[in-house]
Coordinates of C-alpha atoms in Angstrom, one line a residue:
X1 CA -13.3 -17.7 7.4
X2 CA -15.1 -18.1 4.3
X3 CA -14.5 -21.1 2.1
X4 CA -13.2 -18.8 -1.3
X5 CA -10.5 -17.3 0.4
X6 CA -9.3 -20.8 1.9
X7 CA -9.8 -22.0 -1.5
X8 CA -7.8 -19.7 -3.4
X9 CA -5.0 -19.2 -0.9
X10 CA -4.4 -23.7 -1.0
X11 CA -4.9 -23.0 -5.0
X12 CA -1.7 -20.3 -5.3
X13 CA 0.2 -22.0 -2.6
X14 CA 0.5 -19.6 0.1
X15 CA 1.1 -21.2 3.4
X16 CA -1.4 -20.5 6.0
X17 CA -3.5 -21.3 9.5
X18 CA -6.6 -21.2 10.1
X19 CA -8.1 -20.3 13.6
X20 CA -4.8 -19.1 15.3
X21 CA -4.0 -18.2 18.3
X22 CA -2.1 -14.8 18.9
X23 CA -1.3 -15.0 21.9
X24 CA 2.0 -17.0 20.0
X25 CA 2.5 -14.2 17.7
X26 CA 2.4 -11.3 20.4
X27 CA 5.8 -10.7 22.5
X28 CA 2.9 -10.1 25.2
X29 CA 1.7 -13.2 24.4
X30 CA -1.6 -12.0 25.2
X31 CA -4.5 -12.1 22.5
X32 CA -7.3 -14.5 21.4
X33 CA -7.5 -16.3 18.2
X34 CA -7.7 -14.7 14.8
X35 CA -9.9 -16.8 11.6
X36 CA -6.7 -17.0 9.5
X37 CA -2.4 -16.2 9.7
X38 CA -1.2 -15.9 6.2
X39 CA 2.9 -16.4 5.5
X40 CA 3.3 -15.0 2.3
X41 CA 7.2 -15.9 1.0
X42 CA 7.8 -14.0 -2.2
X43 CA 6.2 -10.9 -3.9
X44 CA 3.8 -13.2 -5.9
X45 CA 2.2 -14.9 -2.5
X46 CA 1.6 -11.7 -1.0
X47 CA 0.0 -9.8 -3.7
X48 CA -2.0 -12.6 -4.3
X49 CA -3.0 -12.8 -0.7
X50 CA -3.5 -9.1 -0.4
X51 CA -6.0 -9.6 -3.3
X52 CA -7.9 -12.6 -2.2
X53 CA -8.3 -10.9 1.1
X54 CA -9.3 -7.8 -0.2
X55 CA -11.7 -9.7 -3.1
X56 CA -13.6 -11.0 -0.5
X57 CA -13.8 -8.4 1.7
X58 CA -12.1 -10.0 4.5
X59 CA -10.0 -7.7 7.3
X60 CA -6.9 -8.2 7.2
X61 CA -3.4 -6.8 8.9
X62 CA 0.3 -7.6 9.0
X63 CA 2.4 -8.2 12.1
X64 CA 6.3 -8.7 12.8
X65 CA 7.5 -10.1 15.4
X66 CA 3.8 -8.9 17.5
X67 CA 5.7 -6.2 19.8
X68 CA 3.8 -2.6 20.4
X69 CA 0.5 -4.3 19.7
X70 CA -2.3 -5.6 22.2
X71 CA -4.5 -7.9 20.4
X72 CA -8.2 -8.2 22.2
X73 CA -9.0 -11.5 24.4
X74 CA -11.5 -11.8 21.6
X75 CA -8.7 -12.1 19.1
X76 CA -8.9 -10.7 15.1
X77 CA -12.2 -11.7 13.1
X78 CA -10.1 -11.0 10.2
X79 CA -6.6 -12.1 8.3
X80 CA -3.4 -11.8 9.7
X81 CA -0.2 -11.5 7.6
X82 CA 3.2 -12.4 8.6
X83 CA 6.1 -12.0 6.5
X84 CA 8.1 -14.8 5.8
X85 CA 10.9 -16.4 3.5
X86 CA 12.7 -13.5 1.0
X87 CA 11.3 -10.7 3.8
X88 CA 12.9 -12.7 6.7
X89 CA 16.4 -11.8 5.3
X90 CA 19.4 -9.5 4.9
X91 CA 22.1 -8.9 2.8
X92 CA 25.2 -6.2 3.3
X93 CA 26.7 -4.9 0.4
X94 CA 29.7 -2.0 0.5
X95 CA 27.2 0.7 1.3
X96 CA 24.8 -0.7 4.0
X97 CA 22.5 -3.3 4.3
X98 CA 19.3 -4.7 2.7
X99 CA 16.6 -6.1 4.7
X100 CA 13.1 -7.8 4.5
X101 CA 10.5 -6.1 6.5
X102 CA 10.0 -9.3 8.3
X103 CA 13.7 -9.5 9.5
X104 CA 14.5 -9.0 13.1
X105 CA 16.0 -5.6 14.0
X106 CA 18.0 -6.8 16.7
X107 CA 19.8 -9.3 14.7
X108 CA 20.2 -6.8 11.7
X109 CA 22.2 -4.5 14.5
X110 CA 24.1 -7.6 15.2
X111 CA 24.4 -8.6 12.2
X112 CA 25.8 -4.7 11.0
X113 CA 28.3 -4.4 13.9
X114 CA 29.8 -7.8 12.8
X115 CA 30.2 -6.9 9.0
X116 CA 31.7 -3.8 10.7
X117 CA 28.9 -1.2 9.9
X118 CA 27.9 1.8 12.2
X119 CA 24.4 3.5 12.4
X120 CA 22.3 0.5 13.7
X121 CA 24.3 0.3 17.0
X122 CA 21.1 1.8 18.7
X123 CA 18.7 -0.8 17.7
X124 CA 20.7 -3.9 19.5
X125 CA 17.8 -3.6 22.4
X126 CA 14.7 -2.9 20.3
X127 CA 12.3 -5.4 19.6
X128 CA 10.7 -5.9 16.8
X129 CA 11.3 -6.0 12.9
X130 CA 12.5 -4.2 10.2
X131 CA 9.4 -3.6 8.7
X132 CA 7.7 -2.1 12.1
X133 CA 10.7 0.0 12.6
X134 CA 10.7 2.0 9.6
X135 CA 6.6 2.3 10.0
X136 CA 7.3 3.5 13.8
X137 CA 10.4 5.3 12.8
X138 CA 12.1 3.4 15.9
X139 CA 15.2 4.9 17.8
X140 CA 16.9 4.7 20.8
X141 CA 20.0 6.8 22.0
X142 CA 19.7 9.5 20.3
X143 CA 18.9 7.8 16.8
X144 CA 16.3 6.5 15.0
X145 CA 15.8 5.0 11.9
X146 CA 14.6 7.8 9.8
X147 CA 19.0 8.7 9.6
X148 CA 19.8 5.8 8.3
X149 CA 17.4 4.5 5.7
X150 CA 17.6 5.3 2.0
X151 CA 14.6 3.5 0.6
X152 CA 11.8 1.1 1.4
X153 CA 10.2 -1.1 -0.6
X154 CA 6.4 -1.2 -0.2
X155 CA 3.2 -2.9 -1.0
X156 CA 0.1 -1.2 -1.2
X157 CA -3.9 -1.8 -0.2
X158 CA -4.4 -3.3 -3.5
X159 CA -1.2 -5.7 -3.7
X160 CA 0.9 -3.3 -5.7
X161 CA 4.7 -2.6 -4.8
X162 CA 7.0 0.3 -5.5
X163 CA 10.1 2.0 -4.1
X164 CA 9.5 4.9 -1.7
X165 CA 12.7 7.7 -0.5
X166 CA 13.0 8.4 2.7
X167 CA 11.5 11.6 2.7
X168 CA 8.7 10.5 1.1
X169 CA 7.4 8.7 4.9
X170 CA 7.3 11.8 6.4
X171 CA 9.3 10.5 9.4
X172 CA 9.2 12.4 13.1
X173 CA 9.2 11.2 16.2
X174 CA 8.0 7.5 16.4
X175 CA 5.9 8.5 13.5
X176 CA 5.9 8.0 9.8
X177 CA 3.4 8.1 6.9
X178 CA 2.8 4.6 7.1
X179 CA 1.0 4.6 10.4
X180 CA -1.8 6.3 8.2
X181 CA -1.5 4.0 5.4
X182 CA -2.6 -0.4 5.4
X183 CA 1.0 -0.6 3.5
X184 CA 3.4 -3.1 4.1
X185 CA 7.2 -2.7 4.2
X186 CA 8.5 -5.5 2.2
X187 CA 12.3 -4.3 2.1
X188 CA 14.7 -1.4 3.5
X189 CA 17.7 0.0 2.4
X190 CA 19.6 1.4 4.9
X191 CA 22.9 3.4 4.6
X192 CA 25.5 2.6 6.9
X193 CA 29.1 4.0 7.0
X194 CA 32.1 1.4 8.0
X195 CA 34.0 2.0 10.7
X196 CA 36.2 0.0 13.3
X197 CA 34.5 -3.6 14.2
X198 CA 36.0 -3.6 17.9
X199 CA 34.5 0.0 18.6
X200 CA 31.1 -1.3 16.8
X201 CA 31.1 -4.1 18.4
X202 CA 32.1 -2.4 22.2
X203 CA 29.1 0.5 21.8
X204 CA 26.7 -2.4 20.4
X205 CA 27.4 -4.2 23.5
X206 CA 27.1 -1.0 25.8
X207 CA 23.8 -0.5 24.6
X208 CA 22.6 -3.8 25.2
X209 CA 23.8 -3.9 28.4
X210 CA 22.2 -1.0 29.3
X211 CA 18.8 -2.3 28.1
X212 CA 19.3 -5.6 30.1
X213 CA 19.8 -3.5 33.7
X214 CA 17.2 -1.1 33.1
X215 CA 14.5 -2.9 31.3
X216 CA 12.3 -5.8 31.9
X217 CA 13.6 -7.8 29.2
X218 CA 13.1 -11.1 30.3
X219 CA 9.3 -11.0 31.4
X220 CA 6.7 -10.7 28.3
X221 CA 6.2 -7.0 27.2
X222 CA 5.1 -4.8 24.3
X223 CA 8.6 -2.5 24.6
X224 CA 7.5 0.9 25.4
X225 CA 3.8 1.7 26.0
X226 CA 3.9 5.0 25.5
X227 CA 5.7 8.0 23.4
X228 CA 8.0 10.4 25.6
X229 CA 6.0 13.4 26.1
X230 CA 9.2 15.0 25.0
X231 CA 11.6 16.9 26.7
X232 CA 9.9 14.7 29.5
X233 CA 10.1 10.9 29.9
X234 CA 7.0 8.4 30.3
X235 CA 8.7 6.6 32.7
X236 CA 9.9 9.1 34.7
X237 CA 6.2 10.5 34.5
X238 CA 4.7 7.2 36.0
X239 CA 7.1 6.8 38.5
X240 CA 6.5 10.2 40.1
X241 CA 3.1 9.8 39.8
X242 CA 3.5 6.4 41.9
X243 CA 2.7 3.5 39.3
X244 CA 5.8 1.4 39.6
X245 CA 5.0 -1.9 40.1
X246 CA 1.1 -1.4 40.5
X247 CA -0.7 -4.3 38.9
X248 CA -4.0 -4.9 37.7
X249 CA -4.8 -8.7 37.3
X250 CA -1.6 -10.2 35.3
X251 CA -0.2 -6.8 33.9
X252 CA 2.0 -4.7 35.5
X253 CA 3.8 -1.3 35.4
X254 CA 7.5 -2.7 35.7
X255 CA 9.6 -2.0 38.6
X256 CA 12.3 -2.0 36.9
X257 CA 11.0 0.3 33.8
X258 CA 7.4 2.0 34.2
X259 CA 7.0 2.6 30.2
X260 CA 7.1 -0.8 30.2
X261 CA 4.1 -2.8 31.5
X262 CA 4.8 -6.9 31.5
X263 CA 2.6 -10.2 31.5
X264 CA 3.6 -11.3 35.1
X265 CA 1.7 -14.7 33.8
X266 CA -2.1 -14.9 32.6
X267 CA -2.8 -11.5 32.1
X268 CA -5.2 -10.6 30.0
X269 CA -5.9 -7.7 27.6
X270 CA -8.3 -6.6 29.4
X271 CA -5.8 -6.1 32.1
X272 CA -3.7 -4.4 30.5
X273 CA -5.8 -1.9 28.5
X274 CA -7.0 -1.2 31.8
X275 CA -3.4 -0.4 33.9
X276 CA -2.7 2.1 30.3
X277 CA -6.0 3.6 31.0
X278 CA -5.0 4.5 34.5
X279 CA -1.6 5.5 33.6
X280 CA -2.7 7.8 31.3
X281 CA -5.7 9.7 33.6
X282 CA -2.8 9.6 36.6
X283 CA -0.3 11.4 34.6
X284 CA -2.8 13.9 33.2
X285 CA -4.2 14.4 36.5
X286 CA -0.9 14.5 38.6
X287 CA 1.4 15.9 35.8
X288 CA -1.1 17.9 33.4
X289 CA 0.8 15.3 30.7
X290 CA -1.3 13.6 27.9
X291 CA 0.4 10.4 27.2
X292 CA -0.1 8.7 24.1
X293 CA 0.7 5.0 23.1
X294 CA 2.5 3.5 21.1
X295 CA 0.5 -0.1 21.2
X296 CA -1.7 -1.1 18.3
X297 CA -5.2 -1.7 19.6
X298 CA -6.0 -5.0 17.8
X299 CA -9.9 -7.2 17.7
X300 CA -11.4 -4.2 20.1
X301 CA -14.6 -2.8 19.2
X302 CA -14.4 0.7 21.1
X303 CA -10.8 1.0 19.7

């Protein structure tokens, strides 16, 4: 990393690491090391990062909480930033709720059904934060966030903020404008109507149970791997096609969920780039379906 940019980032205060490993920032927890992990705390320390970065030509990207991304074994020859302080936050006022893109989206569901807010019941399971929901346009059950949000807060490629509306993303199906633009989601609004805390509360619950029996939530994954080729399923793709529970090295296509693929313990990204790679020529070859990730290739050259 080149001595400016260290330099400049002690000079304005911004927290930061130098030489990181990501395999602690991936929910994988998979990934080699990248030259520097920025935690920018207020609008001043990430503009100013965004700007030293960018004034010194250095790569750089943001990350949440590191879920629907595969970072190389080779890591990130670049900057990584990871929202922190004021975007680690939520606050609930009489019409909804709002949050910092670095804030966890299964605690804001948590947090909505206990102030006694519907609309974010079907995030309880989805992991992740704020900020990477509204660029994915997350959703489960039959909802996604594109319903609910009014506005989000953004930063641009050259450090400059601004409000966007919700129709300005351009939201579909786990898609959004953002995935075509190196913005950051620094805030969301999100419009939430009350409603009975018990009932809430009891369909929050449901849904998180559900995830628990039919997900491999306690073993390291991404989430979901790939899109459903809707009306189909991905999972129900891979399973007819055979690829529950096949493994290559440390990865493998759960046998409990086969749209999820987990770190059964040392599995490389190699690995697992490799078990998508055969998921996705099996399913086109067996099912005539092109299946298309949602993972973020991160540090890989032919990516």
């Amino acid at each position: 990393m080149r001595e400016q940019v260290i330099s400049e980032l002690e000079r304005t205060g911004v927290p930061f690491t130098v030489n990181a490993p990501m395999h602690t920032y991936t929910t994988w927890k998979i990934g080699g090391r990248c030259d520097l992990i920025v935690f920018p705390r207020t609008i001043e320390e990430i503009s100013a990062a965004v700007r030293i970065l960018n004034a010194e030509a250095v790569p750089w990207m943001v990350i949440g909480k590191g879920s629907n991304m595969l970072v190389s074994d080779e890591g990130f020859r670049g900057a990584v930033l990871r929202l922190a302080g004021e975007w680690d936050t939520a606050s609930f006022n009489e019409d909804g709720v709002l949050a910092g893109g670095g804030f966890s989206l299964i605690t804001l569901s948590l947090q909505a059904a206990k102030h006694g807010f519907a609309g974010l019941e079907f995030a309880g399971g989805i992991p992740g934060t704020v900020g990477g929901a509204v660029c994915m346009n997350a959703g489960a059950h039959g909802s996604d966030v594109s319903q609910i949000l009014s506005r989000a807060f953004v930063m641009d490629e050259k450090g400059d903020a601004f409000w966007l509306k919700a129709r300005d993303l351009a939201f579909s199906y786990r898609e959004s404008v953002l995935q075509r633009k190196p913005w950051i989601v620094l805030k969301a609004l999100f419009s939430l109507s009350r409603g009975d805390r018990l009932t809430i509360a009891e369909n929050t619950k449901r849904y998180k149970e559900k995830r628990m029996r039919t997900q491999p939530l306690k073993q390291p994954s991404c989430g979901s791997v790939f899109r459903n080729p809707l009306p189909l399923f991905a999972a129900e793709i891979l399973e007819s096609c055979g690829l529950k529970g096949y493994s290559i090295g440390g990865a493998q296509i759960s046998g409990l969920h086969a749209n999820f693929i987990v770190n059964t313990g040392g599995a490389t990204a190699d690995d697992v780039r490799a078990l998508i790679r055969l998921a996705q020529a099996r399913a086109k070859q067996e099912r005539g379906v092109d299946l298309v990730t949602e993972v973020k290739f991160v540090g890989f050259s032919s990516e």
